[in-house]
Amino acid sequence: MTIGSPLPHEAASLHVTGRARYVDDQPLPENALHLAFGLSKVARGRIVKMDLSEVLNSTGVFGVLTANDLPYENDTSPGAKDEPLLAETDVYYVGQPVFLVMANSHLAARKAAQKGKLEYETYPPVLTIQEALDAESRFEEGPRIYQKGDAETAISVSDRKLSGVLITGGQEHFYLEGQAALAIPSEDEEITVHSSTQHPSEVQHKVADALGFGMHQVRVEVRRMGGGFGGKESQANGLAIACAVAAIMTGRPCKMRYDRDDDFIITGKRHEFKIEYEVGFDETGKINGLSFIHYVRCGWSQDLSIPVSDRAMLHADNAYNLAHCRIESHRLRTNIQSATAFRGFGGPQGMLGMERVIDHIAHDLTLDPLIVRQRNYYTDAKDLKPNFKDMQTTPYGMKVKDFVLNAMTDEIVKTSDYYKRRKDIEAWNLNNSILKRGIALTPVKFGISFTLTHLNQAGALVNLYQDGTVRLNHGGTEMGQGLFQKIAQVAAKSFGINLASVKITATDTDKVPNTSATAASSGSDLNGMAVKIACETICDRMSGFLAEYYQEKITSVRFEGGLVQIGKHEISFPDAVQLCYQNRVSLSATGFYKTPDIFWDRIKGHGRPFFYFAHGVSVSEVVIDTLTGENRLLRTDLLHDAGASLNSAIDVGQVEGAYVQGVGWLTTEELVWDNAGKLMTHAPSTYKIPAFSDRPDIFNVALWDNENSEETIYRSKAVGEPPFMLGFSAFLALSHAASFCGKNYPELNTPATHERLFWACDRVKHGD
Amino acid sequence: MNIRFLLNGETITLEKARPEETLLDLLREDRGLCGTKEGCNEGDCGACTVIVIDENSVKPLNACILLLGQVHGKAVRTIEGVGVDGKLHPIQDAIIKNHGSQCGFCTPGIIMSLVAAQMNNEKDHDVALAGNLCRCTGYAPIIRAAEVAQQVVLPEWLIFDREKLVSCAILPSLEQPKSSDDIAALLVKSPKTRLIAGATDIGLWLTKEFRDISPFTFLNQANDLTKIEEMEVDYKIGAMVNIEDLRLWAASVSPSYGELLRRYASIQIRYAATIGGNIANGSPIGDNPPALIAAGARIELRCGESRRTLPLEAFFIEYGKQDLRDGEFLESIFVPKDFENLCCYKISKRFDQDISAVCGCFNILVQEDRIVKARVAFGGMAATPKRATHIEEALIGRDWSLATIQSCENLWDKDFTPLSDIRASSAYRLKTAQNLLWRYYRESLGETCNVLEVSA
Ligand SMILES: Cc1cc2nc3c(=O)[nH]c(=O)nc-3n(C[C@H](O)[C@H](O)[C@H](O)COP(=O)(O)OP(=O)(O)OC[C@H]3O[C@@H](n4cnc5c(N)ncnc54)[C@H](O)[C@@H]3O)c2cc1C
Ligand code: FES
Ligand code: FES
């Protein structure tokens, strides 16, 4: 039985021996060129003079390209055509690529790229959310508004009201492997690109446009990435295009990788949000009406900001049934890096806004926030009345038919001993004047599917060889999430064979065309299904033939345990394959899958954008030092709904990793720009992701074993993004701890650095 | 310059090598050993960790800022060379079985750190791994793997490498100083020579700023500067003592100073960085200077055959300017023995592998409830590491009481006008500096004030 087994990552033995090859590890021909971008030093301006003579004279330099040298389209954007590969006349952020150096080594290219002499006419940059609002600097004509009921009236007639603001900071992906691409020209106007990208088809498309090629002249291959997290969905385009253009122009292989500082300075990050809320509720904590305004700091180009902001709106309810709710969203254009996809894709920001509201209400009513949560939860699927006419819906009109968080919450309350620990913490805090502890329990409900409906499709190619071994390919990319292993398990299960007989090859646009990005947690849902369908096609052909050959019913054919049963006959799988081969049965098939039943009108804000929801709950306990704001995570309990897990070890790994990454976003990971729009935290020396000792001392992780009510691949659920939001409990536990300093609400913003926490304690004590 | 060293057991001779090239570039670009990864190129992520062996040490080091001149005469092991008996090292095996790799990019570096920790019998995994970042796993499975593979294994290649180092007698290169005397002589001859100690600063000048550092020389063969000696009233610390050796010593004489040094960068950086470099670079945020100033340390500067000593605080004149004359170098540090009650606090965004926003060090002696000595020094609060003289004055001679501490409250801005930067705001720095004295006081009364001492 391969489905569900906790098998190690497919490439684990390569990882541990250093044999796993990433783009930068590919052996290069002698004549290869190395590329580096020269970057804009101003946040907004016009280039009036560009003197690149010193660049050209720098040791090892082969040539330099500027926008004028580009043969065809000068664009890297995923859609809006607003992101030139090299700036034409105007520059829009500090770090925007302006010229491209080609040299005989990576170091020579980087050195030379420093030597460009650029003169600018500068304009005042639009940096902050407020500046963008003042300047009416935005994407789309005005704010998007989604609503249900009448929030304004519901708030105004409520017994109690609150309003507040939450700022959530951005986040750098910090994939351990920086962005990289390698382009190798071949004969007759064709090119092969090795790219560290989550979206090979988009790279193919963009490279073709940049070269004036058809997509059929471009092949993109991705074996693996050293982490992606959304940061290689559109951000990989620039390097791949640069390499391809340079390779075609010079006839030489070209490689580019960003040094870590450049990676920080050039590429997009998670969107910063400012969320204003107004809520009306009753004495029990039941919410009557809720209104949010999202201000989204999108950066200089559109990139994926529209769907990211949409997803934030679609998650503004998180786990709560809101009768009257209004969400308004402003997508603001600013002169910083263009914010992009990052695990959760806006969902985390939207959801945290909701959790802040709950926490604020609880503080106002001096209730345990857990009570307020439970009071407002959607109803669990099992408790819904059959044929219930007024089915509970989200603020965008989607029925919530698969909710499980009431039961999951009950479970984690027990396993984490929540109530007793909360009491103990209160007692402990009375006896400690300087250190304070806090605890919080937070839920996650996350919608699974691309909101752009047509992206919910996938293809696969399965080749069964005459010795009974399988080589397969699908549209998903491997970035560490274990997708390849899960898919191999699906294929092995379909043929009833051992995993050793299944090999997954690098993602390759030659084999499976028109793929969607490996994103939105959809990798195994979509590609797993496509592979299963392809395998079934082959199994069906084999069954048809074998049934006839053995004169048995076709329904009696079974593929299991390395054997094929045909009625009373039993032969080994390789023998069965050999027999089929000799009898001219086709042993290669493609598979295609599209998610059923989803539809979405993003302008009206209505429909069923998601196939289903994934859920999770977490409890975190922290201790803080009120003198300095220093803090520690003491214990974490996670319970996550991965449906019927395809591989429990990989899923647990995703949950643990996502939690820690989520905590990083909310605590130590702080992006700081100076007043001129320059990113000051552009390396791990100044941008602090969690380190080993930042994981909680006690870290209990469990999966909620529960089949998906929708028919997904073996009833599993997507697990890439949802657990990221489990990190909320750490943030709210910090807020809880700070609240012991006095009467006021901490109004903690993110990232809750030691300093922010210190000032929150101060606010709780003394007010603003 | 001719450079020779052992690489995974094989003798490598590089004729006309550029000694300021990084080992990482050599491995990946010239030797095709791509298992060692580049994640940051500045010593902060550990993806490039390799093991460097000599006759008496086994060090995990960051290859991205390790210069070829520093590995001359040593044995280097990379991920490609850690297997035992032609099989996986037990740690590699444990990582697989415990799902310790996801994207796998951090994995080789993590394995090298764990292998080194095992060889050095370092059992605290958080200490061994503070310099290795992983963005995928959340660390828990790696720790599980480390626990499973806890037993001490001395791989056969350690003995092999050590024997080979002796048998093929890789002589120290003639061009490098072998002693303090050599350094002194060299500097008299060419006073502009850049001294490379651990290269944890200089490495970044090369990889990030592309500075031309010639002329330069490496100090790492001046073995007489790597000793810590107990003298009559002082400890004498050679400038080339690395921070990890310093930490092990410090932990035995002042647990608080030892703990401060545990939080200094990572084990990879500590094994490279030297106390001499940490002082000589004049950084206002270095961790040793405030501790040593509070301890009452003096430094000895040498030029040719003449030496002068000065209190450490006097060395730091202003930002970027130290009292170091042409042809002079830092030879030793003298620390008075009576600093066992030195108390050091480091405030940074992240506990491990981070630079101090504020580093406060208190050396206060209370006898019969009266403060008889107070030396207080801070890093991160001014353009140089600096004493809090107003605070010291307000403390000395007073009784050790709440009132005394309170009387200091308004003096802090007389001593310091800190900057706002990416690590902290000026207001926060001033408040926490003030609060650290509070913490010191409350701790002296027995209250737990350190979040690191609390568990669930
Ligand atoms: C990732 C990372 C993390 C770090 N974390 C910390 C931290 O937590 N705390 C902290 O304090 N520092 C930290 N640092 C800074 C660094 O470790 C120190 O500044 C280090 O001590 C410098 O010593 P070195 O031997 O490497 O000096 P080098 O880089 O070799 O030299 C630095 C300077 O000192 C000069 N010099 C060296 N020795 C002498 C001598 N004997 N006489 C005269 N001049 C000399 C050199 O010529 C050069 O100008 C970190 C650095 C990195 C890369
Ligand atoms: S590459 Fe990050 S420490 Fe060397
Ligand atoms: S496994 Fe990806 S960074 Fe560690």
Coordinates of N, CA and C in Angstrom, one line a residue, chain A residues 318-321 373-388 390-393 399-412 443-445 613-617 639 641 704 706 709 717:
Chain A
N318 N -12.0 34.1 7.5 CA -11.4 32.9 8.0 C -12.4 31.9 8.4
A319 N -12.6 31.6 9.7 CA -13.4 30.4 10.0 C -14.8 30.8 10.6
Y320 N -15.2 32.1 10.3 CA -16.4 32.6 11.0 C -17.5 33.0 10.1
N321 N -18.7 32.6 10.6 CA -19.9 32.8 9.8 C -20.4 34.2 10.1
R373 N -14.2 32.8 19.5 CA -14.0 32.0 18.2 C -15.2 31.0 18.1
Q374 N -15.3 30.2 19.1 CA -16.3 29.1 19.0 C -17.7 29.7 18.8
R375 N -18.0 30.8 19.3 CA -19.3 31.4 19.2 C -19.6 31.8 17.7
N376 N -18.5 32.1 17.0 CA -18.7 32.6 15.7 C -18.3 31.7 14.5
Y377 N -17.8 30.5 14.9 CA -17.4 29.5 13.9 C -18.6 29.2 13.0
Y378 N -18.3 28.8 11.8 CA -19.2 28.1 10.9 C -19.6 26.8 11.6
T379 N -20.7 26.2 11.2 CA -21.2 25.0 11.8 C -20.5 23.8 11.1
D380 N -20.1 22.8 11.8 CA -19.4 21.7 11.2 C -20.4 21.0 10.3
A381 N -19.8 20.4 9.2 CA -20.6 19.7 8.2 C -21.5 18.7 8.8
K382 N -21.0 17.9 9.8 CA -21.8 16.9 10.3 C -23.0 17.4 11.1
D383 N -23.0 18.6 11.5 CA -24.1 19.2 12.3 C -25.1 20.0 11.4
L384 N -24.8 20.1 10.1 CA -25.7 20.9 9.3 C -26.9 20.1 9.1
K385 N -28.1 20.7 9.1 CA -29.3 20.0 8.8 C -29.4 19.6 7.4
P386 N -29.8 18.4 7.1 CA -29.9 17.9 5.7 C -30.9 18.9 5.0
N387 N -30.6 19.2 3.8 CA -31.4 20.1 2.9 C -31.6 21.4 3.6
F388 N -30.8 21.7 4.5 CA -30.8 23.0 5.1 C -30.9 24.1 4.0
D390 N -31.2 27.6 4.1 CA -30.3 28.7 4.1 C -28.9 28.2 4.5
M391 N -28.3 27.5 3.6 CA -27.0 27.0 3.9 C -26.0 28.1 4.2
Q392 N -25.2 27.9 5.3 CA -24.2 28.9 5.6 C -23.3 29.2 4.4
T393 N -23.1 30.5 4.2 CA -22.2 30.9 3.1 C -21.1 31.9 3.6
K399 N -21.1 28.2 -0.5 CA -21.6 27.4 0.6 C -20.5 26.8 1.4
V400 N -20.6 26.7 2.7 CA -19.6 26.1 3.5 C -20.1 24.8 4.0
K401 N -19.7 23.7 3.2 CA -20.3 22.4 3.4 C -19.4 21.4 4.0
D402 N -18.2 21.8 4.2 CA -17.2 20.8 4.7 C -16.4 21.3 6.0
F403 N -17.1 22.2 6.7 CA -16.4 22.7 7.9 C -16.2 21.7 9.0
V404 N -15.0 21.7 9.6 CA -14.7 20.7 10.6 C -14.0 21.3 11.9
L405 N -14.0 22.6 11.9 CA -13.1 23.2 12.9 C -13.7 23.1 14.3
N406 N -15.0 23.0 14.5 CA -15.5 22.8 15.8 C -14.9 21.5 16.4
A407 N -15.0 20.5 15.7 CA -14.5 19.2 16.2 C -13.0 19.2 16.3
M408 N -12.3 19.8 15.4 CA -10.8 19.9 15.5 C -10.4 20.7 16.7
T409 N -11.2 21.8 17.0 CA -10.9 22.6 18.1 C -11.1 21.9 19.4
D410 N -12.2 21.1 19.5 CA -12.4 20.3 20.7 C -11.2 19.4 20.9
E411 N -10.8 18.8 19.8 CA -9.7 17.8 19.9 C -8.4 18.5 20.5
I412 N -8.1 19.6 19.9 CA -6.8 20.2 20.3 C -6.9 20.8 21.7
P443 N -7.6 29.2 14.6 CA -8.0 28.2 13.5 C -7.6 28.7 12.1
V444 N -7.6 27.8 11.2 CA -7.4 28.1 9.8 C -8.4 27.5 8.9
K445 N -9.0 28.3 8.0 CA -9.8 27.7 7.0 C -9.3 28.3 5.7
F613 N -12.4 23.4 1.3 CA -11.5 24.1 2.2 C -10.6 23.1 3.0
A614 N -9.4 23.6 3.3 CA -8.5 22.8 4.2 C -8.5 23.5 5.5
H615 N -8.4 22.8 6.6 CA -8.5 23.4 7.9 C -7.3 23.0 8.8
G616 N -7.1 23.8 9.9 CA -6.1 23.5 10.8 C -6.4 24.3 12.1
V617 N -5.8 23.8 13.2 CA -5.8 24.6 14.5 C -4.5 24.5 15.1
L639 N -2.7 20.8 14.8 CA -3.6 19.7 14.3 C -4.1 20.2 12.9
D641 N -5.6 19.4 8.9 CA -6.5 18.6 8.1 C -5.9 18.5 6.7
W704 N -5.2 15.5 11.1 CA -6.7 15.2 11.3 C -7.1 14.2 10.3
N706 N -9.2 12.5 8.0 CA -10.6 12.8 7.7 C -10.6 12.9 6.1
S709 N -14.4 15.6 1.6 CA -15.7 15.2 1.1 C -15.9 15.4 -0.4
K717 N -6.1 16.2 0.8 CA -6.3 17.7 0.7 C -4.9 18.3 0.4

